[in-house]
PDB file of C-alpha atoms in Angstrom:
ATOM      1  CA  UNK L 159     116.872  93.894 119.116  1.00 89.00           C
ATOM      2  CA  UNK L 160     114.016  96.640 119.042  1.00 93.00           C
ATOM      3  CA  UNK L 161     111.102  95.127 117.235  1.00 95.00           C
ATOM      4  CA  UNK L 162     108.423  97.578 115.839  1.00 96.00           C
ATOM      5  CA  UNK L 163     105.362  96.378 116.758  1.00 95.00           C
ATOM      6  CA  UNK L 164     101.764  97.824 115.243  1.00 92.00           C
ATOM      7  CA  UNK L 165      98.815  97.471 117.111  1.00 89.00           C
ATOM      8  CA  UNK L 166      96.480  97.808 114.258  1.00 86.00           C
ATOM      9  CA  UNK L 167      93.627 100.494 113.886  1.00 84.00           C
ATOM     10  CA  UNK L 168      91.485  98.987 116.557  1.00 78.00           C
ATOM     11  CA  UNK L 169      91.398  96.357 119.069  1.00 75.00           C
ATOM     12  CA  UNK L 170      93.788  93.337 119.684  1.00 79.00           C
ATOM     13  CA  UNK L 171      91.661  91.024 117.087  1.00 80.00           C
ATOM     14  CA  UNK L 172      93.758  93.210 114.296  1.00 79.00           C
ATOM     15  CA  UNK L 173      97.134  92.323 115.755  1.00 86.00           C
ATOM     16  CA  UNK L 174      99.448  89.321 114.260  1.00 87.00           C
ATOM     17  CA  UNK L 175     100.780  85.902 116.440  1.00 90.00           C
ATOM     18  CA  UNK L 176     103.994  86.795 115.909  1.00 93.00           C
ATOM     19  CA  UNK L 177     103.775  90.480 116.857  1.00 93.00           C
ATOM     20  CA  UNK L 178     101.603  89.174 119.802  1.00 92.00           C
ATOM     21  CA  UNK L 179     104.669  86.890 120.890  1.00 94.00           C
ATOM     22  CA  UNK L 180     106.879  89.729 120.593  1.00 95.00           C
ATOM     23  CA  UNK L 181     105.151  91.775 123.197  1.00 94.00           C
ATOM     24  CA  UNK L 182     104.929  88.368 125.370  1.00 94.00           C
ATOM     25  CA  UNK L 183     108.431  87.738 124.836  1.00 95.00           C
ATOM     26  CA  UNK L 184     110.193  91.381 125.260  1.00 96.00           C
ATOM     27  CA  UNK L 185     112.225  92.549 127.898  1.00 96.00           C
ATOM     28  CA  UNK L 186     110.507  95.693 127.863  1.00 96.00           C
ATOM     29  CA  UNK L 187     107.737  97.435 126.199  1.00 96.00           C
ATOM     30  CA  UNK L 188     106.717 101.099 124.957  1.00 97.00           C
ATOM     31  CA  UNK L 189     103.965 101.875 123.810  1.00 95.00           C
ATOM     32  CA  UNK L 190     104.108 105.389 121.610  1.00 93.00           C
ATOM     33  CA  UNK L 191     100.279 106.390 123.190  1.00 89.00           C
ATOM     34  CA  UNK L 192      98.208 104.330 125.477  1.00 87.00           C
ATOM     35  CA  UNK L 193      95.337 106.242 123.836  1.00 83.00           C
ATOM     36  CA  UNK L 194      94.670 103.208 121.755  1.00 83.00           C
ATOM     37  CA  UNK L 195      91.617 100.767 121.734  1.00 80.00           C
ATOM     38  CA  UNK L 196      94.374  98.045 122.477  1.00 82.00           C
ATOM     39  CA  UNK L 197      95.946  99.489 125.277  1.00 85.00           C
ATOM     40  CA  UNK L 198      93.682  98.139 127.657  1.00 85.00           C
ATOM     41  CA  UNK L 199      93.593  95.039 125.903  1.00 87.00           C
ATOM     42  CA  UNK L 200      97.213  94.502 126.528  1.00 88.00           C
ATOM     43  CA  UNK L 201      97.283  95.424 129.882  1.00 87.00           C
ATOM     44  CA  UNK L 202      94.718  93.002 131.155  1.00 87.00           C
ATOM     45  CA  UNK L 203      96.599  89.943 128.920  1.00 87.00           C
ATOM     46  CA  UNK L 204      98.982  90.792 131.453  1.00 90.00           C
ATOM     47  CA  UNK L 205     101.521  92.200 129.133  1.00 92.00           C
ATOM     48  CA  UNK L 206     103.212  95.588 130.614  1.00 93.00           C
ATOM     49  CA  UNK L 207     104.306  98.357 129.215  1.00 95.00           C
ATOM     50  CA  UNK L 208     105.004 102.016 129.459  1.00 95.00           C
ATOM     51  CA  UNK L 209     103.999 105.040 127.368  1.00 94.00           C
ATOM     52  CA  UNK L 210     105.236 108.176 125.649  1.00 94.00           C
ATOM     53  CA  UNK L 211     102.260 109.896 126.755  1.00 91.00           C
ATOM     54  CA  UNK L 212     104.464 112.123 129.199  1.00 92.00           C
ATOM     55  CA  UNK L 213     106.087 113.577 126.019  1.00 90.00           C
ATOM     56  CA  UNK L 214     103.457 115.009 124.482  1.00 87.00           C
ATOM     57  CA  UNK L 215     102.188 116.956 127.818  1.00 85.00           C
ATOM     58  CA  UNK L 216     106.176 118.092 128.154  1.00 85.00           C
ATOM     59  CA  UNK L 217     107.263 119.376 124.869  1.00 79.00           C
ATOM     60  CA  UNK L 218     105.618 122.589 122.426  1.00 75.00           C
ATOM     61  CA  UNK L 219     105.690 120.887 119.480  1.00 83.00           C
ATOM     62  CA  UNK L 220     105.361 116.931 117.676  1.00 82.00           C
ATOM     63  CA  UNK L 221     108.934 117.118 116.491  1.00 86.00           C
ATOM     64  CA  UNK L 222     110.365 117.596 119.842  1.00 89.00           C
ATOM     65  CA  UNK L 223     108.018 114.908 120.756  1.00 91.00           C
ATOM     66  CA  UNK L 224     108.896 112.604 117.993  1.00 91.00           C
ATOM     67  CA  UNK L 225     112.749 113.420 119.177  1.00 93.00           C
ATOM     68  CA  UNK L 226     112.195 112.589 122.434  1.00 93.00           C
ATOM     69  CA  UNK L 227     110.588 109.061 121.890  1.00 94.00           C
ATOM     70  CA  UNK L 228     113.071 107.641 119.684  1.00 94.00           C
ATOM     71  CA  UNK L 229     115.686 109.167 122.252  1.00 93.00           C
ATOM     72  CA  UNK L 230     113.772 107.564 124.512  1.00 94.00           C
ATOM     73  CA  UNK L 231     113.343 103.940 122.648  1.00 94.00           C
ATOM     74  CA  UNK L 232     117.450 103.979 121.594  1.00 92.00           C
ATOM     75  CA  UNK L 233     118.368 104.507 125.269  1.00 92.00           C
ATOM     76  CA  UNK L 234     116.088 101.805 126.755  1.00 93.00           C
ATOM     77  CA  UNK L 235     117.614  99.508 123.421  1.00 90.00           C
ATOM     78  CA  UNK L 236     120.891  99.755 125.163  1.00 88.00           C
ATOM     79  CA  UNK L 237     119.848  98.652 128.709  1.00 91.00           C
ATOM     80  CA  UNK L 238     117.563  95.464 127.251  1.00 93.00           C
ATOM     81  CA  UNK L 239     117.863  92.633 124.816  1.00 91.00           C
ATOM     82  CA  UNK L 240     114.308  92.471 123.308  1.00 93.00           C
ATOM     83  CA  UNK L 241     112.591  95.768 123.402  1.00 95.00           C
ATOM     84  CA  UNK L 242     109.597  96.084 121.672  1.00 96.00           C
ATOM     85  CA  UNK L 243     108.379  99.365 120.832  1.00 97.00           C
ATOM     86  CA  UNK L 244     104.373  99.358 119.768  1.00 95.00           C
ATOM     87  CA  UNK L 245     102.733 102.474 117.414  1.00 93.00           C
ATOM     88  CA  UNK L 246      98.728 102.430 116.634  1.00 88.00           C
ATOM     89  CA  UNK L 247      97.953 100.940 113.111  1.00 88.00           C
ATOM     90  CA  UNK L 248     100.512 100.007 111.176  1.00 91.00           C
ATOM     91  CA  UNK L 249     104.315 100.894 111.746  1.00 93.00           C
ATOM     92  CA  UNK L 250     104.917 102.036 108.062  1.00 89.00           C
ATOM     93  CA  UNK L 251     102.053 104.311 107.768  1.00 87.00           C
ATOM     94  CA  UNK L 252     101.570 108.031 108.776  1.00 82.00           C
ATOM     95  CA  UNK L 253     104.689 107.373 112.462  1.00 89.00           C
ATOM     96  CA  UNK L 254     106.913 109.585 112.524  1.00 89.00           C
ATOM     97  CA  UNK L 255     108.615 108.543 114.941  1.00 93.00           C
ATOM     98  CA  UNK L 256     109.346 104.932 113.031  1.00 94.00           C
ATOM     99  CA  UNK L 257     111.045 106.470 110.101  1.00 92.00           C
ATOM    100  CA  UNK L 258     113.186 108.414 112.629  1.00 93.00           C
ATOM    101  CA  UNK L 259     114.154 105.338 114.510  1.00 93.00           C
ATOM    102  CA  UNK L 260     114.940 103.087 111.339  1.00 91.00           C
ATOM    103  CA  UNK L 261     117.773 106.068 110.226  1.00 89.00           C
ATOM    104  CA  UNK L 262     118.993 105.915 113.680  1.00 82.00           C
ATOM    105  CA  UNK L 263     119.385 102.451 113.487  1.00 74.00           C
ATOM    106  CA  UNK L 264     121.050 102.855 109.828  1.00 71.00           C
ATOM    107  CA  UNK L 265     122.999 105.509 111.227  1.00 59.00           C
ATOM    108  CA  UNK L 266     124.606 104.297 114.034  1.00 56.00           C
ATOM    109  CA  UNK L 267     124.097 100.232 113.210  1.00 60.00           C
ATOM    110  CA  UNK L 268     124.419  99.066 116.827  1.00 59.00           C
ATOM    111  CA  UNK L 269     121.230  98.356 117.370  1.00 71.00           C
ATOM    112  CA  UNK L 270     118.764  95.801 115.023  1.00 85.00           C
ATOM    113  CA  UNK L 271     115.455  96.481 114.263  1.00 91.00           C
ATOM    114  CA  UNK L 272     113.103  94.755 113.074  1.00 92.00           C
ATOM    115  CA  UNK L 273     109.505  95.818 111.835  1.00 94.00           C
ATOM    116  CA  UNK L 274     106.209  93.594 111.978  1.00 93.00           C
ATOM    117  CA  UNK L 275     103.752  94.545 109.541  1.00 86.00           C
ATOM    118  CA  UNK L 276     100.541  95.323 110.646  1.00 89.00           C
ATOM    119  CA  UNK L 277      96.726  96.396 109.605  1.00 88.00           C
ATOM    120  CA  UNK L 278      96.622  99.873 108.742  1.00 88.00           C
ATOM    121  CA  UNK L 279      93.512 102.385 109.638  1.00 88.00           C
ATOM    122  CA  UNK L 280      94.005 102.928 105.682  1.00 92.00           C
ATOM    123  CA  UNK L 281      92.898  99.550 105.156  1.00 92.00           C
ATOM    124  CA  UNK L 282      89.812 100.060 106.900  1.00 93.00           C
ATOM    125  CA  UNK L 283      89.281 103.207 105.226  1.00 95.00           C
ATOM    126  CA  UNK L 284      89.425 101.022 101.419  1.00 93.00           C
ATOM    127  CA  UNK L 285      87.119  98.784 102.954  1.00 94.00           C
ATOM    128  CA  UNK L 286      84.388 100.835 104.008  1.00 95.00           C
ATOM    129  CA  UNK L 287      84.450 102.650 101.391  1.00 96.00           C
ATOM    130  CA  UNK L 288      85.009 100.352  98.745  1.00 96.00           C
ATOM    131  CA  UNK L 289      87.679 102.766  97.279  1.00 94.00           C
ATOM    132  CA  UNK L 290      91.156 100.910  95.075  1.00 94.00           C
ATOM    133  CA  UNK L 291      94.497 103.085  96.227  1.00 92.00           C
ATOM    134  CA  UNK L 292      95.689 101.934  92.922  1.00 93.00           C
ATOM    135  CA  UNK L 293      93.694 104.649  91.432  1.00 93.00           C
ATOM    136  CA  UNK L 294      95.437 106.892  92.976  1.00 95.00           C
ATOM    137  CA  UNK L 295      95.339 108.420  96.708  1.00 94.00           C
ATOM    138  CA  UNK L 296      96.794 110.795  99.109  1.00 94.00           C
ATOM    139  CA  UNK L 297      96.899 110.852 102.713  1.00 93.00           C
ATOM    140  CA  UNK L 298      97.322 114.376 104.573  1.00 93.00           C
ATOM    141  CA  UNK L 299      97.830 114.263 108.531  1.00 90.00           C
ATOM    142  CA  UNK L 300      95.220 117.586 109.231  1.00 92.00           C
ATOM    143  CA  UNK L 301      98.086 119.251 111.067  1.00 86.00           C
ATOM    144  CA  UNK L 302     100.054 119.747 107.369  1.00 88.00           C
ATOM    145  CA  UNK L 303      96.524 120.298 105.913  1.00 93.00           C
ATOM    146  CA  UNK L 304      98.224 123.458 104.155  1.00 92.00           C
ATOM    147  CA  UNK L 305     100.214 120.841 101.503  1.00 91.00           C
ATOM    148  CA  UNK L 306      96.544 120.314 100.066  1.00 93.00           C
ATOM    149  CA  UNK L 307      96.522 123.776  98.080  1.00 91.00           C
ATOM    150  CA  UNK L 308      94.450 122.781  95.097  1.00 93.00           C
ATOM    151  CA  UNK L 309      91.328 120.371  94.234  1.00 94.00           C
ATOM    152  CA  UNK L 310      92.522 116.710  94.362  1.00 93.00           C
ATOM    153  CA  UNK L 311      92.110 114.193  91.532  1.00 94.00           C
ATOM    154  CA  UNK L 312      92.314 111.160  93.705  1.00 96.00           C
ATOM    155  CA  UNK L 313      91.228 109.758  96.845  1.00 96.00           C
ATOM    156  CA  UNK L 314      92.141 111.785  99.851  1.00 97.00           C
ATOM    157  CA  UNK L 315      92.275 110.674 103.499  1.00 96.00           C
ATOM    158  CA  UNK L 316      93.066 113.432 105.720  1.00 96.00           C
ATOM    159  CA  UNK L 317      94.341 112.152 109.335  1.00 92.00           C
ATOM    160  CA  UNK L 318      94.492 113.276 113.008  1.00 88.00           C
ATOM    161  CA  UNK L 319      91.776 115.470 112.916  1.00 94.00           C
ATOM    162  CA  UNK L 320      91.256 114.906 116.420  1.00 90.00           C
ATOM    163  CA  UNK L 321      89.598 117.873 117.915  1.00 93.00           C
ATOM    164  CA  UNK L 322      86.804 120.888 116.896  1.00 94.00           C
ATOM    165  CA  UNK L 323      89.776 123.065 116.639  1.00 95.00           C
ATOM    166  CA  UNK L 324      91.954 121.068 113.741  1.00 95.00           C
ATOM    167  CA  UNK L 325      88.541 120.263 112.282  1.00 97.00           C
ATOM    168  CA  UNK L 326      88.160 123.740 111.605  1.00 97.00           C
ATOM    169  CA  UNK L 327      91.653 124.525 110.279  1.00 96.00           C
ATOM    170  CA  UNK L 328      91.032 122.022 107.958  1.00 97.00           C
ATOM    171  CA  UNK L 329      87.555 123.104 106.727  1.00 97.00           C
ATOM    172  CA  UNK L 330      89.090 126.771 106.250  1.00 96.00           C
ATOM    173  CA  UNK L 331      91.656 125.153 104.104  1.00 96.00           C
ATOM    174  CA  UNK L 332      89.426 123.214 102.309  1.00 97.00           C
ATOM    175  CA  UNK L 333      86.201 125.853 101.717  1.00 97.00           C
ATOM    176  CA  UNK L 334      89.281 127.629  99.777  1.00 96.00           C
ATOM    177  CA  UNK L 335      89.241 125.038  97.166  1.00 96.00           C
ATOM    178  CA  UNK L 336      86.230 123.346  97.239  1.00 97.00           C
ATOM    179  CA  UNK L 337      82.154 124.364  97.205  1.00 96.00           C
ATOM    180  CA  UNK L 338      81.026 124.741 100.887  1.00 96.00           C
ATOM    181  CA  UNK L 339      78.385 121.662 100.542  1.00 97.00           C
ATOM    182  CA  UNK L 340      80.844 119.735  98.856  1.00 97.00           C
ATOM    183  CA  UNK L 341      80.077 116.488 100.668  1.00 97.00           C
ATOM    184  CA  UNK L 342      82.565 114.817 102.237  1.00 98.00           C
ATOM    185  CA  UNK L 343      83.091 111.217 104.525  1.00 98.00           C
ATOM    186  CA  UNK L 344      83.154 111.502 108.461  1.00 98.00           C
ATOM    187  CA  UNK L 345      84.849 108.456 109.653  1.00 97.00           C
ATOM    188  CA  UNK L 346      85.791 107.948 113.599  1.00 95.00           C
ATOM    189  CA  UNK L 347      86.427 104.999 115.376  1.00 92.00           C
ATOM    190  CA  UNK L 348      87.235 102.335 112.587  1.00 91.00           C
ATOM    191  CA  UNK L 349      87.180  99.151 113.496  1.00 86.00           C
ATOM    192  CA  UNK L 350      85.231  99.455 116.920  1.00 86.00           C
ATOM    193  CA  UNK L 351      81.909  98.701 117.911  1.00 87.00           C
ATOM    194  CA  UNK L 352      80.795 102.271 117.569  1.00 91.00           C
ATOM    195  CA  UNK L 353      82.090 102.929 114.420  1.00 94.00           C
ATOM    196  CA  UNK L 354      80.658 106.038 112.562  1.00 96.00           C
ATOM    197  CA  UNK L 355      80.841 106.529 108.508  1.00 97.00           C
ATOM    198  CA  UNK L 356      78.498 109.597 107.392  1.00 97.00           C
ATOM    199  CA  UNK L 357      78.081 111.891 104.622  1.00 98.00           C
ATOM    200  CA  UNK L 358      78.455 115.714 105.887  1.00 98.00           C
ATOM    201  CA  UNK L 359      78.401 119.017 103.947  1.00 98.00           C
ATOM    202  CA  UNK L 360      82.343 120.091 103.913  1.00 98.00           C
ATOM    203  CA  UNK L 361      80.752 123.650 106.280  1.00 97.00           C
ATOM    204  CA  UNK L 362      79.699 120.808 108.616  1.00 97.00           C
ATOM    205  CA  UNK L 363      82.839 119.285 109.544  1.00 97.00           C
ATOM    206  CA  UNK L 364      83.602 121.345 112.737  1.00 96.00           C
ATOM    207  CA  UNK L 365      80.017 121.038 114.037  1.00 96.00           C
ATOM    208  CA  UNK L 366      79.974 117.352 114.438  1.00 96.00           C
ATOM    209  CA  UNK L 367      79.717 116.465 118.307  1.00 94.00           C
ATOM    210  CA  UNK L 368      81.669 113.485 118.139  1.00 95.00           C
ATOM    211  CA  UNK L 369      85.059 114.025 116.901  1.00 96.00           C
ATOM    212  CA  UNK L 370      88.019 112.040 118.438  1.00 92.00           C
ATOM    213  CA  UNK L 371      91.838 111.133 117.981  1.00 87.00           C
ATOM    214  CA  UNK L 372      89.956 108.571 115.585  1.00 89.00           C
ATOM    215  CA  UNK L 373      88.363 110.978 113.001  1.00 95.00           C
ATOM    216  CA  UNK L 374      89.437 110.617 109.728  1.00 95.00           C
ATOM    217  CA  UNK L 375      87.828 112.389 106.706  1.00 97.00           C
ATOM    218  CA  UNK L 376      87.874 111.008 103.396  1.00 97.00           C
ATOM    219  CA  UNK L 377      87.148 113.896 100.019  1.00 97.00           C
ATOM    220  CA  UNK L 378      85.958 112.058  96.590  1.00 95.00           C
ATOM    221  CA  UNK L 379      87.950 112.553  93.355  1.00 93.00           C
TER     222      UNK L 379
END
């Protein structure tokens, strides 16, 4: 059985019992990145577990990346019983490589998986912000930024802008549709202790000192 296990958008306090007793449980575990607040978490609850991290510093491009994990996770499914492979925030929401691994598993059927739901950043984000999905929304991951090609009615939450360099393709995408002091929401590390939430002008965005892998940015109706 490979369960699919989500660590949540921060720290272990986000992560369920059951998912918890999964990764206590498993015969082996893989983590997608250790480049999660969890990770170290994990490691000194003296659960261990391997990551994908090699993948990204090996291959040109995410898909090949994304190939390469679930290549990696089916292989290691057919040498253990209970492998338990863990993804930051919630399985379901913005992986990749989860989607690829659940047609996999429809495809060749050999293999169960199971997923465990889990706390999403994007939960975090409607919390802060006080903002109802249900009125509409739409999530970008910065490195498809081009897909936003006019001004949005709805909440948008744009993703993985994790460096000064993908925080400026996406303000040059943006200043193309909207006013240059449009203001916009600087989030980065959700969840954490040093959680950020500020107000910027949109010609701001790749100025800010402090951008991580956990910098989201969130543009008003």
């Amino acid at each position: 059985m490979l369960h699919i296990v989500g660590l949540g958008p921060s720290n272990l306090k986000d992560i369920s019992l059951e998912s918890m007793k999964i990764l206590q449980q498993a015969d082996k575990v893989i983590m997608r990145t250790g480049r999660h607040p969890g990770a170290q978490e994990l490691a000194e609850s003296g659960i261990d577990f391997v990551t994908c991290d090699d993948f990204y510093e090996q291959n040109d491009n995410f898909e090949q990346v994304y190939q390469k994990i679930v290549d990696y996770c089916m292989e290691e499914s057919e040498k253990y019983k209970n492998i338990a492979y863990v993804v930051p925030g919630s399985p379901l929401v913005a992986e990749k490589t989860v989607q690829l691994l659940l047609q996999k598993g429809k495809k060749f059927g050999n293999i169960g998986i199971k997923v465990l739901p889990a706390l999403s950043f994007l939960d975090l984000v409607y919390n802060r912000l006080y903002i109802d999905p249900c009125d509409g929304l739409r999530v970008i991951d910065a490195l498809g930024i081009e897909q936003l090609n006019e001004v949005s009615p709805v909440h948008t939450v744009i993703t993985q802008v994790y460096s000064q360099r993908i925080a400026s393709e996406v303000k040059l995408q943006l200043m193309d549709l909207y006013a240059d002091e449009t203001p916009i929401i600087f989030m980065r590390n959700l969840g954490l202790s040093d959680e950020v939430i500020r107000e910027i002008p949109l010609y701001e965005l790749d100025r800010q000192k402090d951008i991580n892998h956990l910098t989201t940015i969130y543009i008003p109706p």
